[in-house]
Amino acid sequence: MEVKTDDEEEKSPSSMEQPLLLGHYHNQFPPRLRSSNVTSQVALVGAKVCPIESLDYEITENDFFKQDWRSRGSFQIFQYICMKWILCFLIGISVGLVGFFNNLAVENIAGIKFVITSNLMLARNFGMAFTVFALSNLVLTLFSSVITAFFAPAAAGSGIPEVKAFLNGVDAPGIFSPKTLVIKIIGSIAAVSASLQVGKAGPMVHTGASIAALLGQGGSKKYGMTWKWLRVFKNDRDRRDLVTCGSAAGIAAAFRAPVGGVLFALEGLASWWKSSLLWRTFFTTTVVAIVLRALIDVCNSGHCGLFGKGGLIMFDVTSASTAYHIADVPPVLILAVIGGLLGSLYNYLLDKVLRVYNVINEKGAAYKILLACAISIITSCLLFGLPWFAPCRPCPADSFEACPTIGRSGNYKKYQCPPGHYNDLASLFFNTNDDAIKNLFSKGTDTEFYLLSILIFFVTCFFLSVISYGIVAPSGLFVPVIVTGASYGRFVGILLGSRSNLNHGLFAVLGSASLLGGSMRITVSTCVILLELTNNLLLLPLIMLVLLISKAVADGFNGNIYDMIMKLKGFPYLEAHAEPYMRQLTVSDVVTGPLQFFNGIEKVRNIVDVLNTTRHNGFPVIDEPPISMTPVLYGLVLRQYLIVLLKKKAFLSSPVPTGIHAFGQLCADDFAKRGSGKCDLMENIELTEEELEMFIDLHPFTNSSPYTVVETMSLAKALMIFREAGLRHLLVIPKTFSQSPIVGILTRHDFMPEHILGLHPLLYKSKWKRLRFRVSNLYKDFRSSPVNGVDLA
């Protein structure tokens, strides 16, 4: 088998494989200082390329901040703590209601469509049945794609990559806006109801995160609707905690799995965690579970239309409590290995499809909508046409429900079969994904599906889930992977037949686990979610084994699907581990310039000129004689602070140090960070010539204790500090005091492989690389000689 590394794969990419992360390099500087330390990074968010910013989870400890906290009494501190819990409670209620509404809408819209189609099939009017089925799917898809393309492009896709990037410190504009939230909810309902092979779990995560972000903003200053008692939450640190709670609530609402939601946020989304956040996240998902349980009980009384008769939020699947023996382990191991291979293949194909879709989407909104409509037509043709190739089966005599199923959800779809018979493939295709999962997971159904029907269903789901994700509509990957894996597990169970003590429903659960582990590489949270779905603790050892093996096998070929999508979108995501070649570099090897800094007391004209000519977000503040004996690094001042000072005209007539009491016209609310992608602009500030000649004392507004590293520190160690502390700026100081008090500033861009390998191209040939197997070269292995070993770090 040919072995290549990640770096070798990126050495000569085709035009479609170029990373979307960009940086502007300036040739007028020396090679070591050739690029700006804060470049203009862009990413693909939704359907357009836009600039992105980093978030800063560091507390700005300046004199103004300290004075503001000293002025707060015990009541204000108690209010701050209580408001965090109240916001978590509101997030839980809101996400629970939205999750219930989504399922209610999907169950009734899709249910009406299936009932009308089934009635036409009973009347033997097959042509009209297909027309109604395909046309309704097309209209729903068209509606979802149009509102997404024209009103909120950031609502397209799953939303999990955007949330994961945000919790890592990447601020992509528009992903948490009210418009994105509304379109995400409505578009997801329409896309799932259109029988597209997409899920609602990913959009629910994005929805929960958006609700949390909007509640944390405390209203809108633009429309005069703001709550002053929420101003303390207008910072990246508190907003990150709320978004974490909201994303966990989204998973809890999608699967009614509160513990699984907490673990999913911890394992798959959050880059930073603490015990207090764990408690608040668990409280939020508990509220979601209680809300859903109460509303489901209402629907079970028959007041929600078709909802409650088919795919409940809680699948209520209970596989048979069959004892398994050591002889059952080898088939499970084989199932896990194949699941890992299928999961890596799934990621590989989806990566290629998304690159093709990106080329199509660049042509404009019309092409995006046409692509979505084409996928809808293909889906309708396959779902309606393939059951005709499945033979009819006689209804089982011991069935607990009506057979055949007519006019409602169920396991026994009549389709074109004669009385007393049902079409097993139509029972899977002519249902929502929730019902299909329920049918595949259920116990006592070993004789209800033909081997050929399960094989057709697996191949179709695998194909449709690959081509359906990436259209301009809210669409998730979690549920399609579950249903595809369940059909694969069923297929293995039928093949083994009586040679195993495990029933086919149990094999379906293990198949879902293997494909989830192979594609998403999330183990602990997936295990708990499946256990909460199936309500069977006896599955725990087998699910754990399957997840571990499938993930280990798939990791040898490519990364998890959400990381691949983030890379395609251009999000500068910082991994939890450093690339091996980063251990060979020091921070001075990647620090770039030119470095812009201010004096402790700076002239207004100089500040305006620097802000107008750079896009830097942070500037070192250096005290020089006569304020200090020698040049001293006082701290770091943020761009938004400087703009506020210019806007409020907090000027001095002479360069004399002042205290914080000289700025009585300023309050802490002036420096509160606004919502994502919103900030004051220099173009809105007008100053006279006289004001430009005045001065600003930056000391009260400068973070006097920024994070610093010495220039000889390894880049790998600096990355760990940068990521774990949630920084936006990391100041580099010299090894000796004979130089300037600061060497440069490390930002997120300086840790990106594209930037590092651009500065040091010889690292392409370094032996310090990760091992990957190229799927495209598997067939060459039988004709080629063995490859020499690769040295690993």
CSV table of C-alpha atoms in Angstrom, one decimal, residues 73-372:
chain,number,residue,atom,x,y,z
A,73,GLY,CA,-21.2,45.2,45.2
A,74,SER,CA,-22.2,41.8,46.3
A,75,PHE,CA,-25.6,42.2,44.8
A,76,GLN,CA,-24.2,42.8,41.3
A,77,ILE,CA,-21.9,39.7,41.6
A,78,PHE,CA,-24.8,37.6,42.8
A,79,GLN,CA,-26.9,38.9,39.9
A,80,TYR,CA,-24.2,38.0,37.4
A,81,ILE,CA,-24.1,34.4,38.7
A,82,CYS,CA,-27.9,34.0,38.8
A,83,MET,CA,-28.2,35.5,35.3
A,84,LYS,CA,-26.0,32.8,33.9
A,85,TRP,CA,-28.2,30.1,35.3
A,86,ILE,CA,-31.4,31.9,34.2
A,87,LEU,CA,-30.0,32.2,30.6
A,88,CYS,CA,-29.2,28.5,30.6
A,89,PHE,CA,-32.8,27.9,31.7
A,90,LEU,CA,-34.1,30.1,28.9
A,91,ILE,CA,-31.8,28.4,26.4
A,92,GLY,CA,-33.1,25.0,27.5
A,93,ILE,CA,-36.8,26.0,27.2
A,94,SER,CA,-36.3,27.7,23.8
A,95,VAL,CA,-34.3,24.9,22.2
A,96,GLY,CA,-36.7,22.3,23.6
A,97,LEU,CA,-39.7,24.2,22.1
A,98,VAL,CA,-37.9,24.6,18.7
A,99,GLY,CA,-36.9,20.9,18.7
A,100,PHE,CA,-40.4,19.8,19.4
A,101,PHE,CA,-41.8,22.2,16.7
A,102,ASN,CA,-39.3,20.9,14.2
A,103,ASN,CA,-40.4,17.3,14.7
A,104,LEU,CA,-44.1,18.3,14.8
A,105,ALA,CA,-43.8,20.1,11.5
A,106,VAL,CA,-41.7,17.4,9.8
A,107,GLU,CA,-44.0,14.6,10.9
A,108,ASN,CA,-47.1,16.3,9.7
A,109,ILE,CA,-45.8,17.8,6.4
A,110,ALA,CA,-44.0,14.5,5.4
A,111,GLY,CA,-46.9,12.5,6.8
A,112,ILE,CA,-49.5,14.3,4.7
A,113,LYS,CA,-47.3,13.8,1.6
A,114,PHE,CA,-46.9,10.1,2.3
A,115,VAL,CA,-50.7,9.6,3.0
A,116,ILE,CA,-51.7,11.3,-0.3
A,117,THR,CA,-49.2,9.3,-2.2
A,118,SER,CA,-50.3,6.0,-0.6
A,119,ASN,CA,-53.9,6.7,-1.3
A,120,LEU,CA,-53.1,7.3,-5.0
A,121,MET,CA,-51.1,4.0,-4.9
A,122,LEU,CA,-54.1,2.2,-3.5
A,123,ALA,CA,-56.2,3.6,-6.3
A,124,ARG,CA,-53.6,2.1,-8.7
A,125,ASN,CA,-53.0,5.6,-10.1
A,126,PHE,CA,-49.2,5.2,-10.0
A,127,GLY,CA,-48.4,8.0,-12.4
A,128,MET,CA,-50.2,10.6,-10.4
A,129,ALA,CA,-48.7,9.2,-7.2
A,130,PHE,CA,-45.2,9.7,-8.5
A,131,THR,CA,-46.1,13.2,-9.7
A,132,VAL,CA,-47.5,14.3,-6.3
A,133,PHE,CA,-44.6,12.7,-4.5
A,134,ALA,CA,-41.9,14.2,-6.7
A,135,LEU,CA,-43.6,17.6,-7.1
A,136,SER,CA,-44.1,18.0,-3.3
A,137,ASN,CA,-40.5,17.1,-2.7
A,138,LEU,CA,-39.4,19.6,-5.4
A,139,VAL,CA,-41.5,22.4,-4.0
A,140,LEU,CA,-40.2,21.9,-0.5
A,141,THR,CA,-36.6,21.7,-1.7
A,142,LEU,CA,-37.1,24.8,-3.8
A,143,PHE,CA,-38.6,26.7,-0.9
A,144,SER,CA,-35.7,25.7,1.4
A,145,SER,CA,-33.0,26.5,-1.1
A,146,VAL,CA,-34.5,29.9,-2.2
A,147,ILE,CA,-34.9,31.3,1.3
A,148,THR,CA,-31.4,30.1,2.2
A,149,ALA,CA,-29.7,31.4,-0.9
A,150,PHE,CA,-31.2,34.8,-0.8
A,151,PHE,CA,-31.9,35.6,2.8
A,152,ALA,CA,-29.3,33.7,5.0
A,153,PRO,CA,-26.5,31.9,3.1
A,154,ALA,CA,-24.8,31.1,6.4
A,155,ALA,CA,-27.7,28.8,7.3
A,156,ALA,CA,-26.8,26.3,4.6
A,157,GLY,CA,-25.3,23.0,5.6
A,158,SER,CA,-25.1,21.4,9.1
A,159,GLY,CA,-23.8,24.3,11.1
A,160,ILE,CA,-21.7,22.1,13.3
A,161,PRO,CA,-18.4,23.1,11.6
A,162,GLU,CA,-19.3,26.8,12.2
A,163,VAL,CA,-20.2,26.2,15.8
A,164,LYS,CA,-17.0,24.1,16.3
A,165,ALA,CA,-14.9,26.9,14.7
A,166,PHE,CA,-16.6,29.5,16.9
A,167,LEU,CA,-15.8,27.6,20.1
A,168,ASN,CA,-12.2,27.3,18.9
A,169,GLY,CA,-12.0,31.1,18.5
A,170,VAL,CA,-13.0,31.8,14.9
A,171,ASP,CA,-15.7,34.5,14.5
A,172,ALA,CA,-17.4,34.0,11.1
A,173,PRO,CA,-19.9,36.9,10.5
A,174,GLY,CA,-23.6,36.1,10.2
A,175,ILE,CA,-23.6,32.5,11.6
A,176,PHE,CA,-25.5,33.5,14.7
A,177,SER,CA,-27.7,36.4,13.4
A,178,PRO,CA,-31.5,36.4,13.9
A,179,LYS,CA,-32.0,36.0,10.2
A,180,THR,CA,-29.8,32.9,10.1
A,181,LEU,CA,-31.6,31.4,13.0
A,182,VAL,CA,-35.1,31.8,11.4
A,183,ILE,CA,-34.0,30.4,8.1
A,184,LYS,CA,-32.2,27.6,9.7
A,185,ILE,CA,-35.3,26.4,11.5
A,186,ILE,CA,-37.7,26.9,8.5
A,187,GLY,CA,-35.3,25.6,5.9
A,188,SER,CA,-34.4,22.5,7.9
A,189,ILE,CA,-38.1,21.6,8.3
A,190,ALA,CA,-38.6,21.9,4.5
A,191,ALA,CA,-35.4,20.0,3.6
A,192,VAL,CA,-36.1,17.1,5.9
A,193,SER,CA,-39.8,17.0,4.9
A,194,ALA,CA,-38.7,16.9,1.2
A,195,SER,CA,-37.3,13.3,1.8
A,196,LEU,CA,-33.8,14.5,1.1
A,197,GLN,CA,-31.2,12.3,2.7
A,198,VAL,CA,-30.4,15.0,5.3
A,199,GLY,CA,-30.9,15.2,9.0
A,200,LYS,CA,-32.0,17.7,11.6
A,201,ALA,CA,-29.5,17.1,14.3
A,202,GLY,CA,-26.8,19.3,12.8
A,203,PRO,CA,-29.2,22.2,12.2
A,204,MET,CA,-30.5,21.8,15.8
A,205,VAL,CA,-26.9,22.2,17.1
A,206,HIS,CA,-26.6,25.4,15.1
A,207,THR,CA,-30.1,26.5,16.2
A,208,GLY,CA,-29.3,26.0,19.8
A,209,ALA,CA,-26.0,27.9,19.5
A,210,SER,CA,-27.7,30.8,17.7
A,211,ILE,CA,-30.4,31.0,20.4
A,212,ALA,CA,-27.7,31.1,23.1
A,213,ALA,CA,-25.7,33.7,21.3
A,214,LEU,CA,-28.7,36.0,20.7
A,215,LEU,CA,-29.9,35.7,24.4
A,216,GLY,CA,-26.4,36.5,25.6
A,217,GLN,CA,-26.3,39.7,23.6
A,218,GLY,CA,-29.1,41.2,25.6
A,219,GLY,CA,-31.0,42.8,22.8
A,220,SER,CA,-30.1,45.2,20.1
A,221,LYS,CA,-28.8,48.8,20.4
A,222,LYS,CA,-29.7,49.4,16.8
A,223,TYR,CA,-33.5,49.2,17.5
A,224,GLY,CA,-33.3,50.6,21.0
A,225,MET,CA,-34.0,47.2,22.6
A,226,THR,CA,-31.3,46.2,25.1
A,227,TRP,CA,-31.2,45.1,28.7
A,228,LYS,CA,-28.5,46.8,30.7
A,229,TRP,CA,-28.3,44.0,33.3
A,230,LEU,CA,-27.0,41.7,30.5
A,231,ARG,CA,-24.1,44.0,29.5
A,232,VAL,CA,-21.7,41.9,31.6
A,233,PHE,CA,-22.2,39.0,29.1
A,234,LYS,CA,-21.1,41.1,26.1
A,235,ASN,CA,-17.7,39.5,25.8
A,236,ASP,CA,-16.3,36.6,24.0
A,237,ARG,CA,-15.7,34.6,27.2
A,238,ASP,CA,-19.3,34.5,28.4
A,239,ARG,CA,-20.7,34.2,24.9
A,240,ARG,CA,-18.5,31.1,24.3
A,241,ASP,CA,-19.9,29.4,27.5
A,242,LEU,CA,-23.5,30.2,26.4
A,243,VAL,CA,-22.9,28.9,22.9
A,244,THR,CA,-21.5,25.7,24.4
A,245,CYS,CA,-24.7,25.2,26.4
A,246,GLY,CA,-26.8,25.9,23.4
A,247,SER,CA,-25.0,23.5,21.1
A,248,ALA,CA,-25.4,20.7,23.7
A,249,ALA,CA,-29.1,21.5,24.0
A,250,GLY,CA,-29.4,21.1,20.3
A,251,ILE,CA,-28.2,17.5,20.4
A,252,ALA,CA,-30.4,16.8,23.4
A,253,ALA,CA,-33.4,18.2,21.5
A,254,ALA,CA,-32.6,16.2,18.4
A,255,PHE,CA,-32.3,12.8,20.1
A,256,ARG,CA,-33.8,13.4,23.5
A,257,ALA,CA,-30.3,12.5,24.9
A,258,PRO,CA,-29.4,15.0,27.6
A,259,VAL,CA,-26.2,13.2,28.7
A,260,GLY,CA,-25.2,12.6,25.1
A,261,GLY,CA,-25.7,16.3,24.3
A,262,VAL,CA,-23.3,17.3,27.1
A,263,LEU,CA,-20.7,14.8,26.0
A,264,PHE,CA,-21.1,15.8,22.3
A,265,ALA,CA,-20.3,19.4,23.2
A,266,LEU,CA,-17.4,18.3,25.3
A,267,GLU,CA,-15.9,15.8,22.9
A,268,GLY,CA,-16.9,17.1,19.5
A,269,LEU,CA,-17.3,20.9,19.7
A,270,ALA,CA,-15.7,22.7,22.6
A,271,SER,CA,-12.0,23.5,22.6
A,272,TRP,CA,-12.1,24.7,26.2
A,273,TRP,CA,-13.9,23.3,29.2
A,274,LYS,CA,-14.2,23.7,33.0
A,275,SER,CA,-16.3,22.2,35.7
A,276,SER,CA,-18.7,25.1,36.1
A,277,LEU,CA,-19.4,24.9,32.4
A,278,LEU,CA,-20.1,21.2,32.7
A,279,TRP,CA,-22.8,21.9,35.4
A,280,ARG,CA,-24.5,24.6,33.4
A,281,THR,CA,-24.5,22.5,30.2
A,282,PHE,CA,-26.0,19.6,32.1
A,283,PHE,CA,-28.6,21.8,33.6
A,284,THR,CA,-29.5,23.2,30.1
A,285,THR,CA,-29.9,19.7,28.6
A,286,THR,CA,-32.0,18.6,31.6
A,287,VAL,CA,-34.4,21.4,30.9
A,288,VAL,CA,-34.6,20.4,27.3
A,289,ALA,CA,-35.4,16.8,28.2
A,290,ILE,CA,-38.1,17.8,30.6
A,291,VAL,CA,-39.7,20.1,28.1
A,292,LEU,CA,-39.7,17.5,25.4
A,293,ARG,CA,-41.1,14.8,27.7
A,294,ALA,CA,-44.0,17.1,28.7
A,295,LEU,CA,-44.8,18.0,25.1
A,296,ILE,CA,-44.6,14.4,23.9
A,297,ASP,CA,-47.1,13.4,26.5
A,298,VAL,CA,-49.5,16.0,25.2
A,299,CYS,CA,-49.1,14.7,21.7
A,300,ASN,CA,-49.6,11.1,22.7
A,301,SER,CA,-53.1,12.1,23.7
A,302,GLY,CA,-53.8,12.7,20.0
A,303,HIS,CA,-53.6,16.5,19.7
A,304,CYS,CA,-50.7,16.9,17.4
A,305,GLY,CA,-52.0,15.4,14.1
A,306,LEU,CA,-49.7,12.7,12.7
A,307,PHE,CA,-47.0,13.5,15.3
A,308,GLY,CA,-46.8,10.9,17.9
A,309,LYS,CA,-48.0,8.1,15.6
A,310,GLY,CA,-44.7,7.7,13.8
A,311,GLY,CA,-41.2,9.0,14.4
A,312,LEU,CA,-41.2,10.4,17.9
A,313,ILE,CA,-38.4,12.6,19.2
A,314,MET,CA,-37.6,9.6,21.4
A,315,PHE,CA,-37.3,6.6,19.2
A,316,ASP,CA,-38.3,4.2,22.0
A,317,VAL,CA,-36.3,1.5,20.4
A,318,THR,CA,-35.6,-1.5,22.6
A,319,SER,CA,-33.5,-4.2,21.0
A,320,ALA,CA,-33.9,-7.6,22.5
A,321,SER,CA,-31.9,-8.2,25.7
A,322,THR,CA,-30.0,-11.1,24.2
A,323,ALA,CA,-27.0,-12.4,26.0
A,324,TYR,CA,-24.0,-12.5,23.8
A,325,HIS,CA,-21.0,-14.8,24.1
A,326,ILE,CA,-17.4,-14.7,23.1
A,327,ALA,CA,-18.3,-16.4,19.8
A,328,ASP,CA,-20.3,-13.3,18.9
A,329,VAL,CA,-17.2,-11.0,19.2
A,330,PRO,CA,-15.4,-11.8,15.9
A,331,PRO,CA,-18.4,-10.9,13.7
A,332,VAL,CA,-18.7,-7.6,15.6
A,333,LEU,CA,-14.9,-6.9,15.1
A,334,ILE,CA,-15.3,-7.5,11.4
A,335,LEU,CA,-18.4,-5.2,11.3
A,336,ALA,CA,-16.3,-2.5,13.1
A,337,VAL,CA,-13.4,-2.8,10.7
A,338,ILE,CA,-15.6,-2.6,7.6
A,339,GLY,CA,-17.5,0.3,9.2
A,340,GLY,CA,-14.2,2.2,9.7
A,341,LEU,CA,-13.3,1.7,6.0
A,342,LEU,CA,-16.8,2.7,4.9
A,343,GLY,CA,-16.7,5.8,7.1
A,344,SER,CA,-13.3,6.9,5.7
A,345,LEU,CA,-14.6,6.3,2.2
A,346,TYR,CA,-17.7,8.3,3.0
A,347,ASN,CA,-15.5,11.3,4.1
A,348,TYR,CA,-13.3,10.9,1.0
A,349,LEU,CA,-16.3,11.0,-1.4
A,350,LEU,CA,-18.0,13.8,0.5
A,351,ASP,CA,-14.9,15.9,0.3
A,352,LYS,CA,-14.7,15.5,-3.5
A,353,VAL,CA,-18.4,16.2,-3.9
A,354,LEU,CA,-18.2,19.4,-1.8
A,355,ARG,CA,-15.3,20.6,-3.9
A,356,VAL,CA,-17.3,20.1,-7.1
A,357,TYR,CA,-20.3,21.8,-5.5
A,358,ASN,CA,-18.1,24.8,-4.6
A,359,VAL,CA,-17.3,25.3,-8.2
A,360,ILE,CA,-21.0,25.2,-9.1
A,361,ASN,CA,-22.0,27.5,-6.3
A,362,GLU,CA,-19.5,30.1,-7.4
A,363,LYS,CA,-21.5,30.7,-10.5
A,364,GLY,CA,-24.4,32.3,-8.6
A,365,ALA,CA,-27.6,31.7,-6.7
A,366,ALA,CA,-29.4,30.3,-9.7
A,367,TYR,CA,-26.9,27.5,-10.0
A,368,LYS,CA,-27.2,26.7,-6.3
A,369,ILE,CA,-30.9,26.4,-6.5
A,370,LEU,CA,-30.8,24.3,-9.7
A,371,LEU,CA,-28.4,22.0,-8.1
A,372,ALA,CA,-30.7,21.5,-5.1
